[in-house]
PDB file of C-alpha atoms and ligand atoms in Angstrom:
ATOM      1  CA  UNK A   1     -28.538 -20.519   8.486  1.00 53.00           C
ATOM      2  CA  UNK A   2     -26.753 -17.677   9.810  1.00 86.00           C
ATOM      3  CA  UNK A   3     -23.451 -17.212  11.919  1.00 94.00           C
ATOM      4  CA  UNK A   4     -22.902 -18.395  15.629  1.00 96.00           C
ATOM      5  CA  UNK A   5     -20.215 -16.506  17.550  1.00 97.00           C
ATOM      6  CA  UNK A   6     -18.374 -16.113  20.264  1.00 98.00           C
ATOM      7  CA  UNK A   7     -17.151 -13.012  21.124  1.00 98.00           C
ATOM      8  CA  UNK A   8     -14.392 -12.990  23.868  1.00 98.00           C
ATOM      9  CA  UNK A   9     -17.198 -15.080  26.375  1.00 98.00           C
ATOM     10  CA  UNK A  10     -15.645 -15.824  29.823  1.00 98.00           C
ATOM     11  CA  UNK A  11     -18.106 -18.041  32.392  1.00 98.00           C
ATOM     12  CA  UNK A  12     -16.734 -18.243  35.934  1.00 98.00           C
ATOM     13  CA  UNK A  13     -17.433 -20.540  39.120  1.00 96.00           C
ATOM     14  CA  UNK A  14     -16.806 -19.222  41.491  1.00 95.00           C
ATOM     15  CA  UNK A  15     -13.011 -18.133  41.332  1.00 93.00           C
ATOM     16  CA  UNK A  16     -11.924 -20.190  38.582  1.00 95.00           C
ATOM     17  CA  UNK A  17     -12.805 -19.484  34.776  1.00 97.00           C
ATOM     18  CA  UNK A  18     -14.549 -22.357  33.533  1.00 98.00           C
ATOM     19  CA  UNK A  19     -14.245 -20.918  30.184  1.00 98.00           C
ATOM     20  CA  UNK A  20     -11.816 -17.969  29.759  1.00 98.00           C
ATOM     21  CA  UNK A  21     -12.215 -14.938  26.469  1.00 98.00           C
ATOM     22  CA  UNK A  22     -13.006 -17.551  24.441  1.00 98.00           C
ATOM     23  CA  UNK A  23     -13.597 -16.000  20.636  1.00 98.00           C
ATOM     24  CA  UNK A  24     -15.309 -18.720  17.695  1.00 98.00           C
ATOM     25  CA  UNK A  25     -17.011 -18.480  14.913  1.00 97.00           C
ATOM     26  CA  UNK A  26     -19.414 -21.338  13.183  1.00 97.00           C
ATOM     27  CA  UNK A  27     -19.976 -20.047   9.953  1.00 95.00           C
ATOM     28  CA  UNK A  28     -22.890 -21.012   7.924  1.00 94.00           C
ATOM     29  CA  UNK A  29     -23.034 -24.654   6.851  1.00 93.00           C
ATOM     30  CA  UNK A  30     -20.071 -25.389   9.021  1.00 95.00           C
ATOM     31  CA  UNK A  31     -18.752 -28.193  11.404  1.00 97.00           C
ATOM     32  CA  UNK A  32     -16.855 -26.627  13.860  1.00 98.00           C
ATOM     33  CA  UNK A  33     -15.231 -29.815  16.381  1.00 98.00           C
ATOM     34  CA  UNK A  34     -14.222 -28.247  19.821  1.00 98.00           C
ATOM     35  CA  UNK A  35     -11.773 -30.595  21.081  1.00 96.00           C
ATOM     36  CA  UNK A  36      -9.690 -30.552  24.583  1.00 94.00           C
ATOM     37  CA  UNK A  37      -8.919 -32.684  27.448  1.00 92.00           C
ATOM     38  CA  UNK A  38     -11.502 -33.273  29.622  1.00 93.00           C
ATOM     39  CA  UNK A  39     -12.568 -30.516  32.093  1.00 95.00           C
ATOM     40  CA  UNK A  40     -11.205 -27.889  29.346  1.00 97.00           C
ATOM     41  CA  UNK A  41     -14.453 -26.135  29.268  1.00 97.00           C
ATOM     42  CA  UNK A  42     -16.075 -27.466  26.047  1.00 97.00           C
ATOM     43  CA  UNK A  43     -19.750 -28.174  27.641  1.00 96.00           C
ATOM     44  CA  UNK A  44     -19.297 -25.016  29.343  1.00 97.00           C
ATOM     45  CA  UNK A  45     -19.246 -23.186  26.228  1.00 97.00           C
ATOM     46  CA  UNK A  46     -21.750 -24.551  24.850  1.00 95.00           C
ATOM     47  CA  UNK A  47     -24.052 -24.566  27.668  1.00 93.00           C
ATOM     48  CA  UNK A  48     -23.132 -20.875  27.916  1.00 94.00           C
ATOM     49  CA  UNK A  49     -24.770 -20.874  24.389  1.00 92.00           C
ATOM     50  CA  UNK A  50     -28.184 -22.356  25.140  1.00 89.00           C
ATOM     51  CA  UNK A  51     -28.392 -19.913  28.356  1.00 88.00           C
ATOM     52  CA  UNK A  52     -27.598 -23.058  30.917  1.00 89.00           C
ATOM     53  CA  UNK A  53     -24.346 -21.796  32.090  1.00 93.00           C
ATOM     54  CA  UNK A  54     -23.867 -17.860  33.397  1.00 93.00           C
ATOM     55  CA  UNK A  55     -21.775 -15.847  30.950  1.00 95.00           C
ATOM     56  CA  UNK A  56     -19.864 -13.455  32.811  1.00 96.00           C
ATOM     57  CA  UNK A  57     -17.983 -11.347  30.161  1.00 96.00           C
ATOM     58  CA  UNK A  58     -18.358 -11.162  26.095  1.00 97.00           C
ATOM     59  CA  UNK A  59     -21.274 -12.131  24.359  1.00 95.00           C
ATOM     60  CA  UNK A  60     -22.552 -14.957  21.945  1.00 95.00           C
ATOM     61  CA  UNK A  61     -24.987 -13.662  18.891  1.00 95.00           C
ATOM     62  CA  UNK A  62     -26.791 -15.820  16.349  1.00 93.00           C
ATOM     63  CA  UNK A  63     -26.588 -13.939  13.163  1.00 92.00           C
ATOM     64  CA  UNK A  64     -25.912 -10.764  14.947  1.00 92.00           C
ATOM     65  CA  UNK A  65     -28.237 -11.320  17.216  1.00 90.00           C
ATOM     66  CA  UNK A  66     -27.622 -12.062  21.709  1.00 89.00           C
ATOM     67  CA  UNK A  67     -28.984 -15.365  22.261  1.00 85.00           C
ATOM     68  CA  UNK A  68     -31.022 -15.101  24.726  1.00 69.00           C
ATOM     69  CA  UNK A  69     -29.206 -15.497  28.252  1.00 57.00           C
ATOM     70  CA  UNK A  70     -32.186 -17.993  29.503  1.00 54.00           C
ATOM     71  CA  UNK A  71     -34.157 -19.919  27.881  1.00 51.00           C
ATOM     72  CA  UNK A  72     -34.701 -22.668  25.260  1.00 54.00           C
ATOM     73  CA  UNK A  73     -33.915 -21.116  21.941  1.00 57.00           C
ATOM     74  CA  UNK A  74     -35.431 -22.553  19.198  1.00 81.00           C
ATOM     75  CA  UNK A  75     -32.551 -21.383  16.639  1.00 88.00           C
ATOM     76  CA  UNK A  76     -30.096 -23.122  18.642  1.00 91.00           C
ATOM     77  CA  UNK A  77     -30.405 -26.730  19.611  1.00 92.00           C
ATOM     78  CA  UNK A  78     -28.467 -28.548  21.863  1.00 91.00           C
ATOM     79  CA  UNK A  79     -27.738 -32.815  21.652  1.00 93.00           C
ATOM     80  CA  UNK A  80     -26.199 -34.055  25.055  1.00 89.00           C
ATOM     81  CA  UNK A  81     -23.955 -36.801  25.274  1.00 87.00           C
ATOM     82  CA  UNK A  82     -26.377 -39.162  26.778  1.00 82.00           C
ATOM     83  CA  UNK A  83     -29.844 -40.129  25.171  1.00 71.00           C
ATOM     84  CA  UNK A  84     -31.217 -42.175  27.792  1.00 74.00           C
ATOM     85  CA  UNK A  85     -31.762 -39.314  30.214  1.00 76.00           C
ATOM     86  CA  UNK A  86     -32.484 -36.582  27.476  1.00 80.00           C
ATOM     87  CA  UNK A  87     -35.508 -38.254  26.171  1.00 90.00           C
ATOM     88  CA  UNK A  88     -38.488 -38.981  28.264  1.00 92.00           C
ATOM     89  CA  UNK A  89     -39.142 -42.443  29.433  1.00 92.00           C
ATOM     90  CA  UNK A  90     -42.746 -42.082  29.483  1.00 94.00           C
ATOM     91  CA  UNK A  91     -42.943 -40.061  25.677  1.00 95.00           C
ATOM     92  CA  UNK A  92     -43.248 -42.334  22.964  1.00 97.00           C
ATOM     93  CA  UNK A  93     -40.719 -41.467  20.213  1.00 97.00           C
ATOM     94  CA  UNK A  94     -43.204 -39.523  18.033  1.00 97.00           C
ATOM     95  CA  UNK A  95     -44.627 -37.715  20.723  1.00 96.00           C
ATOM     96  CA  UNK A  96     -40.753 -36.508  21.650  1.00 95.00           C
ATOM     97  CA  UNK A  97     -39.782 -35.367  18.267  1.00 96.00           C
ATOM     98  CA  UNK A  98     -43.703 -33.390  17.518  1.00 96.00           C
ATOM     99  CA  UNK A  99     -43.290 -31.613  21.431  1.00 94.00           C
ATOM    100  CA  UNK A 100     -40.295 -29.875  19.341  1.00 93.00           C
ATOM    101  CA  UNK A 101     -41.608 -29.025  16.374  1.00 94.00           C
ATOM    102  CA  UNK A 102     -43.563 -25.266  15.757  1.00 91.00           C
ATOM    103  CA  UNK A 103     -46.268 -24.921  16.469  1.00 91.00           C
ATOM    104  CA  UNK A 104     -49.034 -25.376  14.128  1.00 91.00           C
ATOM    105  CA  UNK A 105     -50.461 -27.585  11.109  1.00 93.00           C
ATOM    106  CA  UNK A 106     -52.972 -29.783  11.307  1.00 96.00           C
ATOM    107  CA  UNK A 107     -52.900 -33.259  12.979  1.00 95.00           C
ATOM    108  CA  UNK A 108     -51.886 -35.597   9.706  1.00 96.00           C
ATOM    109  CA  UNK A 109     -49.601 -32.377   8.807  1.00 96.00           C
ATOM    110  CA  UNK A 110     -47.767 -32.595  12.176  1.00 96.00           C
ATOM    111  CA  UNK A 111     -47.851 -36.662  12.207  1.00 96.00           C
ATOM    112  CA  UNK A 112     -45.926 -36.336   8.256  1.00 97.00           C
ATOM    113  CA  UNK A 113     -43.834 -34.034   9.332  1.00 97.00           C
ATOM    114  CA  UNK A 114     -42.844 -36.249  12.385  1.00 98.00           C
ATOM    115  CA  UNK A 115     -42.991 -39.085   9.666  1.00 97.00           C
ATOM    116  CA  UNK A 116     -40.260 -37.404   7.406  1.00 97.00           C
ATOM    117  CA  UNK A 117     -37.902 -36.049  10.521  1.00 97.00           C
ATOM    118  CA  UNK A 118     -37.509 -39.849  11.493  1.00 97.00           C
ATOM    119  CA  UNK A 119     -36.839 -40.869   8.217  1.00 96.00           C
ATOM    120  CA  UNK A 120     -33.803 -38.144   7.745  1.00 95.00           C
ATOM    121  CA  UNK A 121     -32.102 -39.713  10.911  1.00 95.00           C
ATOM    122  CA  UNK A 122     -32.695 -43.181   8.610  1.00 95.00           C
ATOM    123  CA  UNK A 123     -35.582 -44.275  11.764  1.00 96.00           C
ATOM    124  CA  UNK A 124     -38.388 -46.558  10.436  1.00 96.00           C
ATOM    125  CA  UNK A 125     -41.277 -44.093  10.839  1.00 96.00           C
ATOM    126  CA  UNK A 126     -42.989 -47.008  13.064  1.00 94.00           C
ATOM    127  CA  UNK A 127     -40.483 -46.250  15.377  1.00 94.00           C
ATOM    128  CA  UNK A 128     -42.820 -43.285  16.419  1.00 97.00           C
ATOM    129  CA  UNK A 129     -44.817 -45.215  18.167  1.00 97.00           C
ATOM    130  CA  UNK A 130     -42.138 -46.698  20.525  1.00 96.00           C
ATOM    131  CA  UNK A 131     -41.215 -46.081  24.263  1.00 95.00           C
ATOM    132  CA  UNK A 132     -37.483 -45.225  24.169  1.00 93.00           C
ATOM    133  CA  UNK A 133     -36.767 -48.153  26.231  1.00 92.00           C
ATOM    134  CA  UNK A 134     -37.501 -50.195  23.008  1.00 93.00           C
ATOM    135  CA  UNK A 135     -34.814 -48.734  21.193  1.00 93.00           C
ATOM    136  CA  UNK A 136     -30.681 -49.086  21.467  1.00 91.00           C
ATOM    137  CA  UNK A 137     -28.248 -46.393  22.202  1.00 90.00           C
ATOM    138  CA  UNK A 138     -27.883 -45.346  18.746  1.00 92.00           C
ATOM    139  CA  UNK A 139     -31.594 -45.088  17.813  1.00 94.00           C
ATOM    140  CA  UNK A 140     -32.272 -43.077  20.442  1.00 93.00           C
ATOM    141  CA  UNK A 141     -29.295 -40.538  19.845  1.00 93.00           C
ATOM    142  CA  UNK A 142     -30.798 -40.797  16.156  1.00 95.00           C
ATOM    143  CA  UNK A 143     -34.383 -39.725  17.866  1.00 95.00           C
ATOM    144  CA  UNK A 144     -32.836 -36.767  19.908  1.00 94.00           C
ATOM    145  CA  UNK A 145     -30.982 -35.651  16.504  1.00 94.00           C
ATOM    146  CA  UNK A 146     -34.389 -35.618  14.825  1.00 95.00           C
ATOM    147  CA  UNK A 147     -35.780 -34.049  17.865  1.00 95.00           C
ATOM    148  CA  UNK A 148     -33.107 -31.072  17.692  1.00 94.00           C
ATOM    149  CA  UNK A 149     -34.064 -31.118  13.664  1.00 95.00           C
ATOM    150  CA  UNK A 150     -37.586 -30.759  14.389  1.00 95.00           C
ATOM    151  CA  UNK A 151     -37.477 -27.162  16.115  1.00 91.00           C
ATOM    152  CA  UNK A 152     -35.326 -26.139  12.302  1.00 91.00           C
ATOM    153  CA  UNK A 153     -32.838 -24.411  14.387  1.00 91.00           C
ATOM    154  CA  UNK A 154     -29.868 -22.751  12.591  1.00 90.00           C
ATOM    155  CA  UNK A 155     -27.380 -24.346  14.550  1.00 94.00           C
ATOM    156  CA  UNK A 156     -26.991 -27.368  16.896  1.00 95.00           C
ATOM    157  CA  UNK A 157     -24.728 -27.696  19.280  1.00 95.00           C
ATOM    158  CA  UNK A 158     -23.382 -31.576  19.809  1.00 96.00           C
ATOM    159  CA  UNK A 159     -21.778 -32.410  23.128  1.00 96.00           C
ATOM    160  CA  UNK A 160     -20.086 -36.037  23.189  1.00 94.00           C
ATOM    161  CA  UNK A 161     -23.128 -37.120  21.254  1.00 94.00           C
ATOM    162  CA  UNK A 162     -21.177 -40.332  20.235  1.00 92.00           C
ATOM    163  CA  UNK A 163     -19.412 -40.703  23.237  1.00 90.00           C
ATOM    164  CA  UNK A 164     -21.621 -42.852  25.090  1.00 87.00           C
ATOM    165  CA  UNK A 165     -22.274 -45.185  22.294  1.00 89.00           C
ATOM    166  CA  UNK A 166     -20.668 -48.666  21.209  1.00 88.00           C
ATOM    167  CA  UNK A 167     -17.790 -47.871  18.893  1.00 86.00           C
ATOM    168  CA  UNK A 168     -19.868 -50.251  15.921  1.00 85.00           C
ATOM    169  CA  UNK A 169     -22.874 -47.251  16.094  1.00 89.00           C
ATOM    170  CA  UNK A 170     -20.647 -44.564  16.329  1.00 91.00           C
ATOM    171  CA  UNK A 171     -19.300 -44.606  12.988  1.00 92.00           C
ATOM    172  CA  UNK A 172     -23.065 -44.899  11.789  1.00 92.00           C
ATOM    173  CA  UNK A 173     -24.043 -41.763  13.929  1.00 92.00           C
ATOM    174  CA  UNK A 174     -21.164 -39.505  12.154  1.00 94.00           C
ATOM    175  CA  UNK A 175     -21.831 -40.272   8.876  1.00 94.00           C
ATOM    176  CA  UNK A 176     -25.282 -39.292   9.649  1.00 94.00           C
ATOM    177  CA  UNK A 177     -24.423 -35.577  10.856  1.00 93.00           C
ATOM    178  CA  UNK A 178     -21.558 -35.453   7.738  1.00 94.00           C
ATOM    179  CA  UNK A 179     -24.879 -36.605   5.636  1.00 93.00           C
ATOM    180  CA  UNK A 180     -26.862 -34.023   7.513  1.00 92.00           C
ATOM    181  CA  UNK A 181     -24.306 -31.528   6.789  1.00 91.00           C
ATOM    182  CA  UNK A 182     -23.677 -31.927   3.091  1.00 93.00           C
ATOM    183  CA  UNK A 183     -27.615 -32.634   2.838  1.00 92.00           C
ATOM    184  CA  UNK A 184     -29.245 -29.527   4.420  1.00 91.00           C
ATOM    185  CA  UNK A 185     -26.508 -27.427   4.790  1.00 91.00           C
ATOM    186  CA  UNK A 186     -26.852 -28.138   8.816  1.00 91.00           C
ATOM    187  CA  UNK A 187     -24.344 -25.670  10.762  1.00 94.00           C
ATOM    188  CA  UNK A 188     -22.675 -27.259  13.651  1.00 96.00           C
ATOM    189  CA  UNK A 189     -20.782 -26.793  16.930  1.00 97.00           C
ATOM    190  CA  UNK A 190     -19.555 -30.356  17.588  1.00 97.00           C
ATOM    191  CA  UNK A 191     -17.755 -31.055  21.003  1.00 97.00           C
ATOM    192  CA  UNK A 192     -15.527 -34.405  21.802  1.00 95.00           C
ATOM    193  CA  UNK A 193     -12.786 -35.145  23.469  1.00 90.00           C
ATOM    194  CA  UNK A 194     -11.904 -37.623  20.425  1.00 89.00           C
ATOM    195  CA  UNK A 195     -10.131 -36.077  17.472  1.00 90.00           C
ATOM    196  CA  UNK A 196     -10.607 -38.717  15.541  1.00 89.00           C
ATOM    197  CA  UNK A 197     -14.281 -38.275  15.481  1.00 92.00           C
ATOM    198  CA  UNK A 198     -13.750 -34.626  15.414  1.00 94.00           C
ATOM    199  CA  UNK A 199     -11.854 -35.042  12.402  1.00 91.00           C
ATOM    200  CA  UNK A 200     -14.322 -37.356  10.789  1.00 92.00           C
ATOM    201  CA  UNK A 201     -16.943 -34.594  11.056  1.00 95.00           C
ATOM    202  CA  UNK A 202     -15.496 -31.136  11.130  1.00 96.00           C
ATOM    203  CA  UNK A 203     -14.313 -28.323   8.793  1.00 95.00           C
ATOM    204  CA  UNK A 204     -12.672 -25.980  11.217  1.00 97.00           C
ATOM    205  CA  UNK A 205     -11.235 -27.062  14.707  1.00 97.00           C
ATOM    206  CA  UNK A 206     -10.802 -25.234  17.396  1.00 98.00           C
ATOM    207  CA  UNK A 207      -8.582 -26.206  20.379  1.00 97.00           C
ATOM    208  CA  UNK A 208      -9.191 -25.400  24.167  1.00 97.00           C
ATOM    209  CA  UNK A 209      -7.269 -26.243  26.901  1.00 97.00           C
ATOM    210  CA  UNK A 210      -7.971 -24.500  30.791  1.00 97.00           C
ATOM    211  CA  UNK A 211     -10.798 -22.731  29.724  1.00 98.00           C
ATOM    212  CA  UNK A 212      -9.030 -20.951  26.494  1.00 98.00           C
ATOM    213  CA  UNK A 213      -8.476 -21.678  23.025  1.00 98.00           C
ATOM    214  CA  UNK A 214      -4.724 -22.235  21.739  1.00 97.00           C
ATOM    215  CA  UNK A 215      -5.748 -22.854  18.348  1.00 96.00           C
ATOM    216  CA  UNK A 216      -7.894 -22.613  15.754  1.00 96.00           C
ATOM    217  CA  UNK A 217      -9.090 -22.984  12.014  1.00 96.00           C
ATOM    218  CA  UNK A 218      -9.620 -25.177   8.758  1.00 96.00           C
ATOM    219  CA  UNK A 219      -9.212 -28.882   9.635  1.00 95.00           C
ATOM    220  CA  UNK A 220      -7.008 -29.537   7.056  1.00 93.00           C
ATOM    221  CA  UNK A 221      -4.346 -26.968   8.241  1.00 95.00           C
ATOM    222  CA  UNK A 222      -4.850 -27.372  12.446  1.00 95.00           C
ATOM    223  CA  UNK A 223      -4.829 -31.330  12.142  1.00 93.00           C
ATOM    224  CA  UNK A 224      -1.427 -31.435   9.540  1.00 92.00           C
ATOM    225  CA  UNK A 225       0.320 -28.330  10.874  1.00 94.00           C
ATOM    226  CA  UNK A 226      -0.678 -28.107  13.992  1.00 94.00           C
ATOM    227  CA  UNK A 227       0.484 -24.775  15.747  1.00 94.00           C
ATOM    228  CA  UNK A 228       0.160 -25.135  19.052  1.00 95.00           C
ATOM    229  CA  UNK A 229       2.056 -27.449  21.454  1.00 95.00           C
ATOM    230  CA  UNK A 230      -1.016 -29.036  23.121  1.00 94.00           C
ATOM    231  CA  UNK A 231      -2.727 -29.455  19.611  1.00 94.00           C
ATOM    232  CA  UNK A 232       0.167 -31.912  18.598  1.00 93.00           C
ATOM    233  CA  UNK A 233       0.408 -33.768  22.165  1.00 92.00           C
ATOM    234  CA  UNK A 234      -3.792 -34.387  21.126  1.00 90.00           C
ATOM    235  CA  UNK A 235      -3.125 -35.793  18.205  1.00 90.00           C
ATOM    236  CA  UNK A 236       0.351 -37.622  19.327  1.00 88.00           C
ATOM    237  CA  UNK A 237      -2.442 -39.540  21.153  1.00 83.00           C
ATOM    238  CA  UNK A 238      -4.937 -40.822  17.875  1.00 79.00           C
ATOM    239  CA  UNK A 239      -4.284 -43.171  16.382  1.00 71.00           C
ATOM    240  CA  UNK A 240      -3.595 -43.895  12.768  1.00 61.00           C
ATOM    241  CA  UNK A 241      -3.361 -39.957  12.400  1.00 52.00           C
ATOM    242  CA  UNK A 242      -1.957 -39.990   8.700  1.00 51.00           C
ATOM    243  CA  UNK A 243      -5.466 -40.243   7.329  1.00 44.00           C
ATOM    244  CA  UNK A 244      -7.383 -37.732   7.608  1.00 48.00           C
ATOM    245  CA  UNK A 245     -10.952 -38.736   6.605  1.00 48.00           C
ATOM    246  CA  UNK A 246     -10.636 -42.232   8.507  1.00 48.00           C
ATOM    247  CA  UNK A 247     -13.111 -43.327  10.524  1.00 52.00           C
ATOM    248  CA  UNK A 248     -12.713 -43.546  13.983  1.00 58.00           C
TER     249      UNK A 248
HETATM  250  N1  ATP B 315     -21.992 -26.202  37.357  1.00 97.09           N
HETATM  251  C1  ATP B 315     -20.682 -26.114  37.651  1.00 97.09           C
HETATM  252  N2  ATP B 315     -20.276 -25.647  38.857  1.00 97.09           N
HETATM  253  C2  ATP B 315     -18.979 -25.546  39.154  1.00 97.09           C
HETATM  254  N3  ATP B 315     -17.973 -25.863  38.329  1.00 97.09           N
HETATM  255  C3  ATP B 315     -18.301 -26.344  37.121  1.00 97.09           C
HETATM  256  C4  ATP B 315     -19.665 -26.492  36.716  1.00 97.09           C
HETATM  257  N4  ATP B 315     -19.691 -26.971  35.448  1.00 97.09           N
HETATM  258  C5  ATP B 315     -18.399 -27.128  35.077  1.00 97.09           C
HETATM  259  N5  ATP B 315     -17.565 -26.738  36.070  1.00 97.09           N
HETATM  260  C6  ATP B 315     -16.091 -26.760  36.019  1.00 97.09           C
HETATM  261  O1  ATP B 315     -15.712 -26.087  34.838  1.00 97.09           O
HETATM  262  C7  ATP B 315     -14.587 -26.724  34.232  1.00 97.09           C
HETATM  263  C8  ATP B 315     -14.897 -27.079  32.817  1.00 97.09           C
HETATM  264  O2  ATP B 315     -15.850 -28.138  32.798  1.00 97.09           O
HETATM  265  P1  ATP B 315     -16.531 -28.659  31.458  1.00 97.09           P
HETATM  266  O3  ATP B 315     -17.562 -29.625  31.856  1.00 97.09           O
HETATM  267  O4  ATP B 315     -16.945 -27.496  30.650  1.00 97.09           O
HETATM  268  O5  ATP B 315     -15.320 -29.401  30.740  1.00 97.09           O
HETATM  269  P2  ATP B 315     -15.339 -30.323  29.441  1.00 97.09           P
HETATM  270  O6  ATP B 315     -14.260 -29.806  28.561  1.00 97.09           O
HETATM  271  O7  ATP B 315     -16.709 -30.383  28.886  1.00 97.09           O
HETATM  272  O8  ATP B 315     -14.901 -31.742  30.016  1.00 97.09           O
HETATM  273  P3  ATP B 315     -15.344 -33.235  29.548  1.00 97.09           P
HETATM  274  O9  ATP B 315     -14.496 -33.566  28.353  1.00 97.09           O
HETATM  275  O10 ATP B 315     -15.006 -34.079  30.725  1.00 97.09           O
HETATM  276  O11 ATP B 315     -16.803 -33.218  29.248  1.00 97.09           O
HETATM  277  C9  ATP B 315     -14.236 -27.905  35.112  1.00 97.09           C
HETATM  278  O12 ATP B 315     -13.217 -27.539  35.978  1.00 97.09           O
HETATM  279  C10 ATP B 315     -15.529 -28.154  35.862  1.00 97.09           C
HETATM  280  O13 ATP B 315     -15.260 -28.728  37.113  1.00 97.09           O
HETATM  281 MG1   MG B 316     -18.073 -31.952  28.555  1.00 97.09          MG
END
């Protein structure tokens, strides 16, 4: 796992800064929530970091490293909001998640391997042999999180990944990336609109609002003390905000 960052990144349409000197850090081993109204430039970011959106100042390195500007990189995976058109219809499930593993290993290797990524996302294995269509909402944001698992990136970057989903699966879906987390150490850049779910998830929070961030750092400290104006008109708006840890 190494360090994804942001350094001072600007992306621009046309006249107007979609995302505006932004500067992050997601440490090793590290949820990171991005939160902001909507249209604040969170998917911009990340797209900017998976080379689908055209950075036009700063630069974003994994573990010192550019990302590369186009381009699928493996060490970076992205989950989209909505799992019904980022899985193929016509793929069965297995067939999905082994299309993003390495290449290599031999057939029963690859079909274990498929086997044991399923199981992490708590999938019945026999799911592999499904259509997506079979499956609900949740299973199949459980198959592109196993899919995303399966290239062993360093980091992956969430976008609304529970936003889409009935509120009864997306409590199950968090605890699986806090599992995933505390379980294999997973780094994480995890966008939503919702602080609650944000603060369900995350150990540092960053705030953007018009393309920039106001605020950032630990959890504890942005979602208590918040310093920023905005930052405490976002959480005016949660409910139950006392509670720290409760679900959504
Ligand atoms: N491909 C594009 N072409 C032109 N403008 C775009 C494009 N993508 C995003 N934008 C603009 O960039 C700004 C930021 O959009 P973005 O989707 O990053 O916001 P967001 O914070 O992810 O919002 P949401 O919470 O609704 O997902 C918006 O004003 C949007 O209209
Ligand atoms: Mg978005």
């Amino acid at each position: 796992m190494s360090e994804l960052r942001f350094d001072d990144v600007t992306v621009r349409y046309g006249r107007t800064a979609a995302v505006d000197g932004v500067s992050l850090a997601v440490p090793p081993g590290a949820v990171v929530g991005l939160v902001g109204e909507s249209g604040s430039g969170k998917s911009t970011l990340a797209r900017a970091a998976v080379g689908l959106a055209p950075i036009a100042g700063g630069r974003i390195t994994l573990g010192g490293v550019p990302v590369p500007a186009r381009g699928r990189s493996r060490p970076l995976q992205m989950v989209f909001q909505d799992p019904y058109s980022s899985l193929d219809p016509r793929m069965t499930v297995g067939a999905s998640v082994a299309e993003a593993m390495p290449p290599g290993g031999s057939r029963a290797d690859r079909r274990a391997e498929v086997e044991r990524l399923l199981e992490l996302v708590h999938l019945n294995p026999a799911c592999a042999g499904a259509v997506p269509a079979r499956l609900s909402g949740g299973q199949r944001q459980r198959v592109a999180l196993a899919r995303a698992l399966a290239a062993r990136p360093r980091v992956i970057v969430a976008d609304e990944i529970t936003s889409a989903l009935d509120v009864s699966v997306q409590g199950a879906v968090l605890n699986l990336v806090r599992e995933l987390q505390r379980e294999l150490g997973l780094s994480m850049l995890f966008i939503s609109h919702n602080l609650a779910v944000v603060r369900y998830v995350a150990s540092h929070v960053a705030v953007m609002r018009r393309g920039r961030l106001v605020e950032q750092g630990p959890a504890a400290r942005v979602l208590t003390e918040p310093g920023h104006e905005y930052t405490r008109e976002l959480l005016a708006a949660v409910p139950g905000r006392t509670t720290r840890r409760s679900r959504p």
